[in-house]
GROMACS .gro file of C-alpha atoms in nm:
model
  334
    1MET     CA    1  12.018   6.570   9.571
    2ALA     CA    2  12.022   6.217   9.705
    3SER     CA    3  11.783   6.311   9.985
    4LEU     CA    4  11.523   6.410   9.723
    5VAL     CA    5  11.555   6.082   9.535
    6SER     CA    6  11.547   5.836   9.822
    7PRO     CA    7  11.555   6.000  10.165
    8SER     CA    8  11.590   5.676  10.360
    9ASN     CA    9  11.883   5.567  10.142
   10SER     CA   10  12.071   5.897  10.131
   11ARG     CA   11  12.429   5.887  10.264
   12LEU     CA   12  12.663   6.177  10.338
   13THR     CA   13  13.028   6.071  10.326
   14CYS     CA   14  13.328   6.287  10.413
   15LEU     CA   15  13.638   6.158  10.234
   16ALA     CA   16  13.992   6.169  10.369
   17ASN     CA   17  14.063   6.471  10.146
   18GLY     CA   18  13.784   6.663  10.321
   19THR     CA   19  13.530   6.646  10.038
   20THR     CA   20  13.174   6.553  10.132
   21TYR     CA   21  12.962   6.356   9.887
   22ASP     CA   22  12.588   6.292   9.899
   23SER     CA   23  12.481   5.958   9.751
   24VAL     CA   24  12.199   5.709   9.723
   25LEU     CA   25  12.302   5.367   9.852
   26ILE     CA   26  12.081   5.058   9.836
   27GLU     CA   27  12.245   4.727   9.918
   28PRO     CA   28  12.200   4.426   9.687
   29LYS     CA   29  11.995   4.116   9.753
   30GLN     CA   30  12.044   3.758   9.637
   31ASN     CA   31  12.415   3.816   9.566
   32LYS     CA   32  12.341   4.050   9.276
   33PRO     CA   33  12.607   4.309   9.183
   34TYR     CA   34  12.611   4.680   9.249
   35ILE     CA   35  12.536   4.927   8.970
   36LEU     CA   36  12.724   5.256   8.987
   37PHE     CA   37  12.531   5.535   8.813
   38LEU     CA   38  12.727   5.848   8.714
   39HIS     CA   39  12.525   6.149   8.603
   40GLY     CA   40  12.619   6.430   8.368
   41PHE     CA   41  12.556   6.804   8.327
   42PRO     CA   42  12.347   6.956   8.459
   43ALA     CA   43  12.204   6.687   8.679
   44SER     CA   44  12.241   6.495   9.005
   45SER     CA   45  12.142   6.157   9.143
   46TYR     CA   46  11.785   6.269   9.067
   47GLU     CA   47  11.863   6.204   8.699
   48TRP     CA   48  11.860   5.832   8.778
   49ARG     CA   49  11.530   5.814   8.966
   50HIS     CA   50  11.368   5.572   8.719
   51GLN     CA   51  11.670   5.340   8.725
   52ILE     CA   52  11.711   5.349   9.104
   53SER     CA   53  11.361   5.219   9.170
   54PHE     CA   54  11.368   4.966   8.886
   55PHE     CA   55  11.700   4.800   8.966
   56SER     CA   56  11.672   4.811   9.344
   57ASP     CA   57  11.332   4.638   9.315
   58LEU     CA   58  11.510   4.363   9.117
   59GLY     CA   59  11.758   4.315   9.400
   60TYR     CA   60  12.057   4.493   9.250
   61GLY     CA   61  12.276   4.709   9.465
   62VAL     CA   62  12.252   5.071   9.359
   63PHE     CA   63  12.510   5.339   9.429
   64VAL     CA   64  12.438   5.684   9.289
   65PRO     CA   65  12.650   5.980   9.398
   66ASP     CA   66  12.579   6.345   9.343
   67LEU     CA   67  12.906   6.413   9.165
   68LEU     CA   68  13.137   6.698   9.257
   69GLY     CA   69  12.973   7.037   9.215
   70TYR     CA   70  12.618   6.900   9.220
   71GLY     CA   71  12.326   6.837   9.450
   72GLY     CA   72  12.419   6.770   9.812
   73THR     CA   73  12.787   6.720   9.735
   74ASP     CA   74  13.053   6.986   9.790
   75LYS     CA   75  13.092   7.254   9.521
   76PRO     CA   76  13.448   7.387   9.539
   77SER     CA   77  13.519   7.708   9.352
   78GLN     CA   78  13.875   7.617   9.250
   79LEU     CA   79  13.925   7.394   8.946
   80GLU     CA   80  14.184   7.143   9.071
   81PRO     CA   81  13.931   6.918   9.251
   82TYR     CA   82  13.740   6.880   8.921
   83LYS     CA   83  14.028   6.706   8.745
   84LEU     CA   84  13.897   6.375   8.615
   85LYS     CA   85  14.169   6.172   8.784
   86GLN     CA   86  14.094   6.335   9.119
   87MET     CA   87  13.721   6.274   9.080
   88SER     CA   88  13.795   5.913   8.982
   89GLU     CA   89  13.989   5.880   9.308
   90ASP     CA   90  13.691   6.028   9.492
   91VAL     CA   91  13.456   5.770   9.342
   92VAL     CA   92  13.693   5.488   9.437
   93SER     CA   93  13.716   5.627   9.791
   94LEU     CA   94  13.336   5.628   9.808
   95LEU     CA   95  13.326   5.267   9.691
   96ASP     CA   96  13.584   5.176   9.954
   97HIS     CA   97  13.392   5.357  10.227
   98HIS     CA   98  13.079   5.160  10.148
   99ASP     CA   99  13.268   4.833  10.100
  100ILE     CA  100  13.174   4.809   9.731
  101LYS     CA  101  13.459   4.615   9.576
  102GLU     CA  102  13.335   4.636   9.217
  103ALA     CA  103  13.030   4.752   9.026
  104ILE     CA  104  12.874   4.777   8.683
  105GLY     CA  105  12.947   5.131   8.567
  106VAL     CA  106  12.674   5.330   8.393
  107GLY     CA  107  12.753   5.679   8.271
  108HIS     CA  108  12.559   5.952   8.093
  109ASP     CA  109  12.701   6.272   7.944
  110TRP     CA  110  12.994   6.386   8.168
  111GLY     CA  111  12.931   6.070   8.368
  112SER     CA  112  13.053   5.884   8.060
  113PHE     CA  113  13.374   6.090   8.070
  114LEU     CA  114  13.420   5.996   8.437
  115LEU     CA  115  13.341   5.630   8.369
  116SER     CA  116  13.603   5.641   8.092
  117ARG     CA  117  13.863   5.762   8.343
  118LEU     CA  118  13.764   5.496   8.593
  119ALA     CA  119  13.841   5.252   8.311
  120ASN     CA  120  14.181   5.416   8.262
  121TYR     CA  121  14.279   5.459   8.627
  122HIS     CA  122  14.086   5.190   8.819
  123PRO     CA  123  13.961   4.921   8.578
  124GLU     CA  124  13.965   4.661   8.858
  125ARG     CA  125  13.662   4.832   9.016
  126ILE     CA  126  13.434   4.809   8.711
  127LEU     CA  127  13.265   4.482   8.613
  128ALA     CA  128  13.123   4.609   8.283
  129TYR     CA  129  13.071   4.942   8.109
  130VAL     CA  130  12.747   5.107   7.999
  131PHE     CA  131  12.755   5.441   7.816
  132LEU     CA  132  12.429   5.628   7.759
  133ALA     CA  133  12.412   5.894   7.483
  134VAL     CA  134  12.783   5.974   7.520
  135GLY     CA  135  13.034   5.698   7.460
  136TYR     CA  136  13.382   5.630   7.589
  137LYS     CA  137  13.614   5.930   7.576
  138PRO     CA  138  13.985   5.856   7.525
  139PRO     CA  139  14.254   6.036   7.725
  140TYR     CA  140  14.336   6.372   7.571
  141ASP     CA  141  14.697   6.484   7.541
  142ASP     CA  142  14.571   6.827   7.437
  143PHE     CA  143  14.200   6.906   7.442
  144ASP     CA  144  14.101   7.179   7.196
  145VAL     CA  145  13.731   7.248   7.162
  146ASP     CA  146  13.785   7.455   6.847
  147VAL     CA  147  13.952   7.162   6.674
  148ILE     CA  148  13.654   6.943   6.761
  149ASN     CA  149  13.412   7.206   6.635
  150ASP     CA  150  13.602   7.246   6.308
  151LEU     CA  151  13.608   6.869   6.261
  152THR     CA  152  13.235   6.826   6.321
  153GLN     CA  153  13.153   7.129   6.106
  154ARG     CA  154  13.330   6.962   5.814
  155ARG     CA  155  13.189   6.617   5.884
  156PHE     CA  156  12.830   6.688   5.991
  157GLY     CA  157  12.769   7.045   5.881
  158TYR     CA  158  12.767   7.202   6.227
  159PRO     CA  159  12.990   7.232   6.535
  160ILE     CA  160  12.881   7.017   6.829
  161PHE     CA  161  13.050   7.210   7.110
  162GLY     CA  162  12.968   7.572   7.024
  163TYR     CA  163  12.816   7.620   7.370
  164TRP     CA  164  13.143   7.533   7.549
  165HIS     CA  165  13.281   7.885   7.512
  166PHE     CA  166  12.975   8.031   7.685
  167PHE     CA  167  12.999   7.766   7.958
  168ASN     CA  168  13.365   7.863   8.005
  169SER     CA  169  13.283   8.231   8.052
  170ALA     CA  170  13.288   8.405   8.390
  171GLU     CA  171  12.925   8.513   8.361
  172ALA     CA  172  12.763   8.186   8.250
  173ALA     CA  173  12.683   8.051   8.597
  174ASP     CA  174  12.505   8.369   8.705
  175ILE     CA  175  12.310   8.397   8.380
  176MET     CA  176  12.199   8.035   8.386
  177THR     CA  177  12.099   8.048   8.752
  178LYS     CA  178  11.911   8.379   8.730
  179GLN     CA  179  11.730   8.271   8.411
  180ILE     CA  180  11.655   7.921   8.532
  181GLU     CA  181  11.339   7.890   8.321
  182SER     CA  182  11.548   7.954   8.010
  183SER     CA  183  11.802   7.702   8.136
  184THR     CA  184  11.531   7.442   8.180
  185ALA     CA  185  11.400   7.509   7.829
  186ILE     CA  186  11.737   7.465   7.655
  187ILE     CA  187  11.846   7.168   7.868
  188PHE     CA  188  11.516   6.976   7.842
  189PRO     CA  189  11.371   7.089   7.509
  190ALA     CA  190  11.040   6.952   7.391
  191ASN     CA  191  11.191   6.951   7.041
  192PRO     CA  192  11.553   6.826   7.033
  193ASP     CA  193  11.610   7.020   6.707
  194ILE     CA  194  11.640   7.340   6.911
  195TRP     CA  195  11.995   7.231   6.996
  196LEU     CA  196  12.088   7.268   6.629
  197GLU     CA  197  11.989   7.634   6.643
  198TYR     CA  198  12.083   7.746   6.992
  199LEU     CA  199  12.321   7.498   7.158
  200CYS     CA  200  12.558   7.366   6.896
  201PRO     CA  201  12.643   7.685   6.699
  202SER     CA  202  12.898   7.920   6.851
  203GLY     CA  203  12.714   8.208   7.019
  204GLY     CA  204  12.376   8.036   6.993
  205ILE     CA  205  12.319   7.974   7.361
  206ARG     CA  206  12.414   8.331   7.453
  207LYS     CA  207  12.147   8.453   7.211
  208PHE     CA  208  11.900   8.215   7.373
  209TYR     CA  209  11.956   8.380   7.712
  210GLU     CA  210  11.967   8.734   7.570
  211LYS     CA  211  11.622   8.674   7.421
  212GLU     CA  212  11.508   8.524   7.756
  213MET     CA  213  11.364   8.235   7.564
  214THR     CA  214  11.158   7.962   7.727
  215GLY     CA  215  10.960   7.673   7.586
  216PRO     CA  216  10.717   7.391   7.657
  217LEU     CA  217  10.818   7.088   7.857
  218PRO     CA  218  10.868   6.755   7.682
  219ASP     CA  219  10.603   6.497   7.763
  220TRP     CA  220  10.854   6.277   7.948
  221ILE     CA  221  10.908   6.521   8.234
  222SER     CA  222  10.641   6.668   8.462
  223GLU     CA  223  10.596   7.010   8.614
  224SER     CA  224  10.664   6.866   8.959
  225GLU     CA  225  10.987   6.705   8.838
  226ILE     CA  226  11.100   7.033   8.684
  227ALA     CA  227  11.023   7.206   9.014
  228ILE     CA  228  11.258   6.963   9.191
  229TYR     CA  229  11.522   7.015   8.923
  230GLU     CA  230  11.499   7.393   8.962
  231GLN     CA  231  11.526   7.354   9.338
  232ILE     CA  232  11.846   7.151   9.296
  233PHE     CA  233  11.996   7.423   9.073
  234SER     CA  234  11.861   7.724   9.261
  235ALA     CA  235  12.094   8.002   9.372
  236ASP     CA  236  12.053   7.884   9.732
  237ASN     CA  237  12.201   7.546   9.630
  238GLY     CA  238  12.490   7.692   9.431
  239GLY     CA  239  12.323   7.713   9.092
  240TYR     CA  240  12.519   7.587   8.792
  241ARG     CA  241  12.865   7.705   8.901
  242GLY     CA  242  12.994   7.367   9.021
  243GLY     CA  243  12.879   7.181   8.714
  244LEU     CA  244  13.032   7.439   8.482
  245ASN     CA  245  13.367   7.384   8.652
  246TRP     CA  246  13.389   7.046   8.476
  247TYR     CA  247  13.394   7.235   8.144
  248LYS     CA  248  13.637   7.499   8.269
  249THR     CA  249  13.878   7.233   8.393
  250GLN     CA  250  13.869   7.051   8.060
  251MET     CA  251  13.911   7.367   7.855
  252ALA     CA  252  14.206   7.472   8.073
  253ASN     CA  253  14.368   7.137   7.988
  254LEU     CA  254  14.414   7.057   8.355
  255ASN     CA  255  14.352   6.689   8.278
  256SER     CA  256  14.623   6.659   8.013
  257THR     CA  257  14.923   6.574   8.233
  258ASP     CA  258  14.734   6.289   8.400
  259GLU     CA  259  14.593   6.161   8.074
  260MET     CA  260  14.922   6.161   7.885
  261ALA     CA  261  15.046   5.916   8.150
  262VAL     CA  262  14.769   5.659   8.091
  263PRO     CA  263  14.947   5.345   7.960
  264SER     CA  264  14.831   5.180   7.639
  265ASP     CA  265  14.697   4.872   7.818
  266ARG     CA  266  14.456   5.097   8.013
  267ARG     CA  267  14.310   5.243   7.695
  268GLN     CA  268  14.124   4.927   7.592
  269THR     CA  269  13.917   4.663   7.766
  270ASP     CA  270  13.801   4.309   7.705
  271LYS     CA  271  13.517   4.350   7.954
  272ALA     CA  272  13.160   4.361   7.829
  273ALA     CA  273  13.048   4.707   7.719
  274LEU     CA  274  12.722   4.858   7.602
  275LEU     CA  275  12.652   5.185   7.421
  276VAL     CA  276  12.297   5.318   7.401
  277ALA     CA  277  12.300   5.579   7.126
  278CYS     CA  278  12.034   5.846   7.075
  279THR     CA  279  11.931   5.929   6.719
  280LYS     CA  280  11.820   6.286   6.803
  281ASP     CA  281  12.115   6.379   7.022
  282TYR     CA  282  12.289   6.641   6.811
  283VAL     CA  283  12.582   6.674   7.052
  284GLY     CA  284  12.632   6.304   7.121
  285ILE     CA  285  12.616   6.209   6.754
  286PRO     CA  286  12.568   5.829   6.747
  287SER     CA  287  12.833   5.752   6.484
  288MET     CA  288  13.097   5.948   6.677
  289GLN     CA  289  13.004   5.781   7.005
  290GLU     CA  290  13.024   5.435   6.852
  291GLU     CA  291  13.359   5.505   6.687
  292SER     CA  292  13.525   5.621   7.008
  293THR     CA  293  13.373   5.340   7.213
  294ARG     CA  294  13.480   5.069   6.967
  295MET     CA  295  13.838   5.194   7.000
  296PHE     CA  296  13.810   5.116   7.372
  297ALA     CA  297  13.584   4.812   7.400
  298ASN     CA  298  13.674   4.488   7.224
  299ASP     CA  299  13.341   4.337   7.328
  300LEU     CA  300  13.085   4.608   7.253
  301GLU     CA  301  12.710   4.591   7.206
  302VAL     CA  302  12.530   4.891   7.056
  303GLU     CA  303  12.163   4.978   7.093
  304SER     CA  304  11.994   5.279   6.938
  305LEU     CA  305  11.685   5.461   7.060
  306ASP     CA  306  11.485   5.727   6.876
  307CYS     CA  307  11.518   6.008   7.127
  308GLY     CA  308  11.718   6.308   7.240
  309HIS     CA  309  12.004   6.335   7.487
  310TRP     CA  310  11.820   6.249   7.811
  311VAL     CA  311  11.761   5.888   7.719
  312GLN     CA  312  11.726   5.754   8.075
  313LEU     CA  313  11.436   5.996   8.126
  314GLU     CA  314  11.272   6.004   7.783
  315LYS     CA  315  11.301   5.630   7.727
  316ALA     CA  316  11.325   5.512   8.086
  317ASN     CA  317  11.144   5.180   8.036
  318GLU     CA  318  11.343   5.092   7.726
  319VAL     CA  319  11.675   5.183   7.891
  320ASN     CA  320  11.590   4.977   8.197
  321GLU     CA  321  11.503   4.672   7.989
  322ILE     CA  322  11.812   4.707   7.768
  323LEU     CA  323  12.038   4.738   8.071
  324LYS     CA  324  11.864   4.451   8.252
  325SER     CA  325  11.903   4.224   7.949
  326PHE     CA  326  12.269   4.321   7.909
  327ILE     CA  327  12.348   4.246   8.273
  328GLU     CA  328  12.160   3.917   8.276
  329LYS     CA  329  12.315   3.799   7.952
  330ARG     CA  330  12.672   3.911   8.011
  331LEU     CA  331  12.722   3.901   8.389
  332LEU     CA  332  12.462   3.669   8.541
  333LYS     CA  333  12.474   3.390   8.286
  334ALA     CA  334  12.533   3.044   8.428
   0.00000   0.00000   0.00000
C-alpha cells in the first residue's frame, strides 16, 4: 500500500472508468526524469521501498502505483479489468492525471509483462526500459502454459510454470490467504532452490500448502517488513485474490485478441533497454529472459546478479547503482 511506503506522498486517483488506484508520487528536482516502477506478484508499491528513497533523494521523480488487485488499489472480482491492454490504459491515465508526459519504465515479474505492453501500446510514454528478473514478454497470439512447461522441461530439465495451474484454481486465493505464513515462506524463501522442488513442478505448490510448510526468512528481509507484507495481503485487505486474477486472465487467453493486433513496428524498440538477470531465479531463467528481450530491444544492456527472484530487495544497493549508472549514461549524458 502506498500509504505504508510513503504516507506523505501517497495519492488516491479515481480514473474515468471508475477504478481507484493508490500510488506513491514524488515530483522530480533539477529537471530530472520520472521513473515509473511497476511491481509484480505478489507485491505492491512496498516492493520498491529501497528504490523510492534512493532515487527520490537523487532528485528523480518517482511514480509507483499499487497495480490493479493490490494494496490500496481496487481489486475487481471479474477478469476483464485485468487484461494487459486495459491495465496499460490505466497506467497511461494515471500518468496523464499527474501530468507525467513520459518516464523511465522499470518492471519486475508481472510488472515486466505490463511494461512490455506499455511498449506495445504506448511507446511514446516510455523513455527507456528496465526489466528486473523477468525480461520483455512478446505479445501472445495463444498463450498455453503447458506448451511453455513442456519446452522448459526439455530444455532445462524442469517446467518453470508448474504453479500456474494451482494459481488458476478456484481455491488458491483462500488457501494462500489463510496459510499466509506458508505463502511468505514460498514467496520469499531463504534458499531459492526450494522453488525447484515446490514451485516449478506441477503440483509442487499444492503439496507445500497441504504440508503447511513454513521456513526461515532470508537475511535481506526483516520480521517487521514481513509483518507489513502480511498486513497488505491479509484477508481484510483482499488477500491474494486480485493478484491471482492476472494469472487467470492470462490463462483464459483474454489478452490474445488485443495482442494479435499489435503491429510489427510496436514489437521492437531502438530506445535504451536494460535487463538485470538473476542467476538463482529458477522461474525467470536468465538465458530465456535475455533471448526474449533481445528480440525486442535493439540497444540492450544486460547485467547479472547472483541472487534469487526478488533482486530489488535482495540486492537493493547493487540494483540502485546499476539503474543509476544506466540512466546517467544513456539518458542524462551531455
